[in-house]
């Protein structure tokens, strides 16, 4: 029972509970909880997703809509819903555990760069415990999605308004950047810093600051740098004279 209760206490008492969970290398239960919650949110989305508009738009872009019969269109919509179900479950069962493993490997690299040593099991525990807020988000999303009559792809992004992107008057680019300023993500970053501190012996404040800086760099690359490169790459839209 302690293997279940101890990691869960991290959400309520991170300062005291994180160290004990890292010391005991509690990573199995958080990983299972993450897989279940993400799979549940993917299932809830597929059950409530109105796939019709997305399928019609895709078929219009490929020129298939003009040749398709009503039966074929209905089959395409059903196939899209089934694919969404399989993808949602696969994300929980395979993608999120793999992502947690990659995060643990990244923590190992960071520890090596800062001349810190820690068993990989502790770093894996730190990564898994840091995913608990993400699991909680998907649990909340599951409840909210099942309460809806239907969901569109645009509605999904704001179903759980936990980021600054919900502010009014934002440009599309700014809204996309501010999606990174998310309550659950920041909560996860703090837990990651506390876990890294417990695993390596680094001071808590320094470890949390380090993880925050790395997260800001991640946001900059994903939401600013990558879109800018895609927009300015070969074939992408450019300003007059080839400028930005």
Coordinates of C-alpha atoms in Angstrom, one line a residue:
X1 CA 0.0 0.0 0.0
X2 CA 2.9 2.4 0.7
X3 CA 4.0 2.0 -2.9
X4 CA 0.7 3.6 -3.9
X5 CA 0.2 6.2 -1.1
X6 CA 3.7 7.5 -1.0
X7 CA 3.9 8.7 -4.6
X8 CA 0.4 10.2 -4.4
X9 CA 1.4 12.3 -1.3
X10 CA 3.9 14.1 -3.6
X11 CA 1.0 16.0 -5.1
X12 CA -0.2 17.2 -1.6
X13 CA 3.1 17.6 0.2
X14 CA 5.9 17.8 -2.4
X15 CA 8.6 19.2 -0.1
X16 CA 8.5 16.3 2.4
X17 CA 7.1 13.5 0.3
X18 CA 9.3 13.8 -2.8
X19 CA 12.5 12.9 -1.0
X20 CA 11.1 9.7 0.5
X21 CA 9.5 8.6 -2.8
X22 CA 12.8 9.2 -4.6
X23 CA 14.7 7.3 -1.9
X24 CA 12.3 4.3 -2.2
X25 CA 12.5 4.6 -6.1
X26 CA 8.7 4.8 -6.5
X27 CA 8.3 5.0 -10.2
X28 CA 6.0 2.1 -11.2
X29 CA 2.8 3.4 -9.6
X30 CA 3.1 7.0 -11.0
X31 CA 3.9 5.5 -14.5
X32 CA 0.8 3.2 -14.3
X33 CA -1.3 6.1 -13.2
X34 CA -0.1 8.2 -16.0
X35 CA -0.7 5.5 -18.6
X36 CA -4.3 4.9 -17.3
X37 CA -5.2 8.6 -17.1
X38 CA -3.8 9.4 -20.6
X39 CA -5.5 6.4 -22.1
X40 CA -8.8 7.4 -20.4
X41 CA -8.6 10.9 -21.8
X42 CA -7.9 9.6 -25.3
X43 CA -10.9 7.3 -25.0
X44 CA -13.1 10.1 -23.8
X45 CA -12.0 12.3 -26.6
X46 CA -12.7 9.6 -29.2
X47 CA -16.2 9.0 -27.8
X48 CA -17.2 12.6 -27.8
X49 CA -15.3 13.9 -30.9
X50 CA -17.4 15.0 -33.8
X51 CA -15.1 13.7 -36.6
X52 CA -17.4 14.8 -39.4
X53 CA -16.0 18.4 -40.0
X54 CA -12.4 17.2 -39.8
X55 CA -13.0 14.4 -42.2
X56 CA -14.9 16.6 -44.7
X57 CA -12.1 19.2 -44.6
X58 CA -9.4 16.6 -45.2
X59 CA -11.3 15.1 -48.1
X60 CA -11.9 18.5 -49.6
X61 CA -8.2 19.2 -49.5
X62 CA -7.4 15.9 -51.2
X63 CA -10.2 16.2 -53.7
X64 CA -11.9 13.0 -52.5
X65 CA -15.1 14.6 -51.3
X66 CA -16.5 15.2 -54.8
X67 CA -16.2 11.5 -55.7
X68 CA -17.3 10.1 -52.3
X69 CA -20.8 8.7 -51.7
X70 CA -22.7 9.2 -48.5
X71 CA -21.8 5.6 -47.4
X72 CA -18.1 6.2 -48.1
X73 CA -18.2 9.5 -46.2
X74 CA -19.9 7.7 -43.2
X75 CA -17.3 5.0 -43.3
X76 CA -14.5 7.6 -43.3
X77 CA -15.9 9.3 -40.3
X78 CA -16.2 6.0 -38.4
X79 CA -12.7 5.1 -39.3
X80 CA -11.4 8.4 -38.1
X81 CA -13.2 7.9 -34.7
X82 CA -11.6 4.4 -34.4
X83 CA -8.2 5.7 -35.2
X84 CA -8.6 8.4 -32.6
X85 CA -9.5 5.8 -30.0
X86 CA -6.5 3.6 -30.9
X87 CA -4.1 6.6 -30.9
X88 CA -5.4 7.8 -27.6
X89 CA -4.9 4.5 -25.9
X90 CA -1.5 4.0 -27.6
X91 CA -0.4 7.4 -26.3
X92 CA -1.1 6.4 -22.8
X93 CA 0.3 2.8 -23.0
X94 CA 3.4 3.5 -25.1
X95 CA 4.2 7.1 -25.7
X96 CA 3.9 8.5 -22.2
X97 CA 6.1 5.8 -20.6
X98 CA 8.6 6.3 -23.3
X99 CA 8.5 10.0 -22.8
X100 CA 9.1 9.5 -19.1
X101 CA 12.1 7.3 -19.9
X102 CA 13.5 10.0 -22.2
X103 CA 13.0 12.6 -19.5
X104 CA 14.9 10.4 -17.0
X105 CA 17.7 10.1 -19.5
X106 CA 17.8 13.9 -20.0
X107 CA 18.1 14.2 -16.2
X108 CA 21.0 11.9 -16.2
X109 CA 22.7 14.0 -18.9
X110 CA 22.0 17.2 -16.8
X111 CA 23.4 15.6 -13.7
X112 CA 26.5 14.6 -15.6
X113 CA 27.0 18.1 -16.9
X114 CA 26.7 19.5 -13.4
X115 CA 29.1 16.9 -12.0
X116 CA 26.4 15.1 -10.0
X117 CA 26.0 11.4 -9.7
X118 CA 22.7 9.5 -9.0
X119 CA 21.4 6.0 -9.7
X120 CA 19.2 5.9 -12.8
X121 CA 16.4 4.4 -10.7
X122 CA 16.2 7.7 -8.7
X123 CA 16.2 9.8 -11.8
X124 CA 13.5 7.6 -13.3
X125 CA 11.5 8.1 -10.1
X126 CA 12.0 11.9 -10.3
X127 CA 10.7 11.8 -13.9
X128 CA 7.7 9.6 -13.1
X129 CA 6.7 11.7 -10.1
X130 CA 7.0 14.8 -12.1
X131 CA 4.4 13.4 -14.5
X132 CA 1.7 13.1 -11.8
X133 CA 0.3 16.6 -12.5
X134 CA 0.1 15.6 -16.2
X135 CA -1.8 12.5 -15.1
X136 CA -4.1 14.7 -13.0
X137 CA -4.7 17.0 -16.0
X138 CA -5.8 14.0 -18.2
X139 CA -8.1 12.8 -15.4
X140 CA -9.8 16.2 -15.3
X141 CA -9.9 16.3 -19.1
X142 CA -11.6 12.9 -19.1
X143 CA -14.4 14.0 -16.7
X144 CA -14.9 17.3 -18.7
X145 CA -14.9 15.5 -22.0
X146 CA -17.5 12.9 -20.9
X147 CA -19.7 15.7 -19.7
X148 CA -19.9 17.2 -23.2
X149 CA -22.4 16.2 -25.8
X150 CA -19.8 16.5 -28.6
X151 CA -16.3 17.9 -29.0
X152 CA -14.6 19.7 -31.9
X153 CA -10.8 19.8 -32.3
X154 CA -10.8 23.5 -31.5
X155 CA -12.8 23.0 -28.4
X156 CA -10.4 20.4 -27.0
X157 CA -7.5 22.8 -26.5
X158 CA -9.6 25.0 -24.2
X159 CA -11.7 22.3 -22.5
X160 CA -9.5 22.5 -19.4
X161 CA -8.5 26.3 -19.2
X162 CA -5.3 25.9 -17.3
X163 CA -2.9 28.1 -19.3
X164 CA -2.6 31.9 -20.0
X165 CA -3.8 31.2 -23.6
X166 CA -7.4 31.7 -22.3
X167 CA -6.8 35.4 -21.9
X168 CA -8.8 37.6 -24.3
X169 CA -7.3 39.8 -27.0
X170 CA -4.2 37.6 -27.8
X171 CA -2.9 37.1 -31.2
X172 CA -2.7 33.5 -32.5
X173 CA 1.1 33.4 -32.1
X174 CA 1.0 34.8 -28.6
X175 CA -1.8 32.4 -27.6
X176 CA 0.3 29.5 -28.9
X177 CA 3.3 30.7 -26.9
X178 CA 1.3 31.2 -23.7
X179 CA -0.1 27.7 -23.9
X180 CA 3.3 26.8 -22.4
X181 CA 2.5 28.9 -19.3
X182 CA 0.3 26.1 -18.0
X183 CA -0.6 25.4 -14.4
X184 CA -0.1 21.6 -14.7
X185 CA 3.1 21.9 -16.7
X186 CA 4.6 24.4 -14.2
X187 CA 3.5 22.1 -11.3
X188 CA 5.3 19.3 -13.1
X189 CA 8.4 21.4 -13.6
X190 CA 8.6 22.2 -9.8
X191 CA 8.2 18.5 -8.9
X192 CA 10.9 17.7 -11.4
X193 CA 13.2 20.1 -9.8
X194 CA 12.5 18.8 -6.3
X195 CA 12.9 15.2 -7.5
X196 CA 16.2 16.1 -9.2
X197 CA 17.4 17.7 -6.0
X198 CA 16.5 14.6 -3.9
X199 CA 18.2 12.3 -6.4
X200 CA 21.4 14.2 -6.9
X201 CA 21.8 16.2 -3.6
X202 CA 21.6 19.6 -5.4
X203 CA 20.0 22.4 -3.4
X204 CA 16.2 22.5 -3.9
X205 CA 16.1 26.1 -5.0
X206 CA 18.9 25.6 -7.5
X207 CA 17.4 22.4 -8.9
X208 CA 13.9 24.0 -9.4
X209 CA 15.5 27.1 -11.0
X210 CA 17.5 24.8 -13.3
X211 CA 14.4 22.8 -14.4
X212 CA 12.5 26.1 -14.9
X213 CA 15.2 27.5 -17.2
X214 CA 15.2 24.2 -19.2
X215 CA 11.5 24.4 -19.5
X216 CA 11.6 28.0 -20.7
X217 CA 14.2 26.9 -23.3
X218 CA 11.9 24.0 -24.4
X219 CA 9.0 26.4 -24.8
X220 CA 11.2 28.8 -26.8
X221 CA 12.3 26.0 -29.2
X222 CA 8.9 24.3 -29.6
X223 CA 6.6 27.3 -29.7
X224 CA 8.9 30.0 -31.2
X225 CA 12.0 28.6 -32.9
X226 CA 10.5 25.6 -34.7
X227 CA 7.5 27.5 -36.1
X228 CA 9.8 30.3 -37.3
X229 CA 12.1 27.8 -39.0
X230 CA 9.1 26.1 -40.7
X231 CA 7.7 29.5 -41.8
X232 CA 11.0 30.7 -43.2
X233 CA 12.2 27.4 -44.7
X234 CA 12.1 26.3 -48.3
X235 CA 8.6 26.8 -49.7
X236 CA 7.4 28.6 -46.6
X237 CA 5.8 32.0 -46.6
X238 CA 8.3 34.9 -46.6
X239 CA 8.0 38.6 -46.3
X240 CA 8.6 41.1 -49.1
X241 CA 12.1 40.8 -50.4
X242 CA 12.7 37.5 -48.6
X243 CA 12.8 39.1 -45.2
X244 CA 11.3 37.7 -41.9

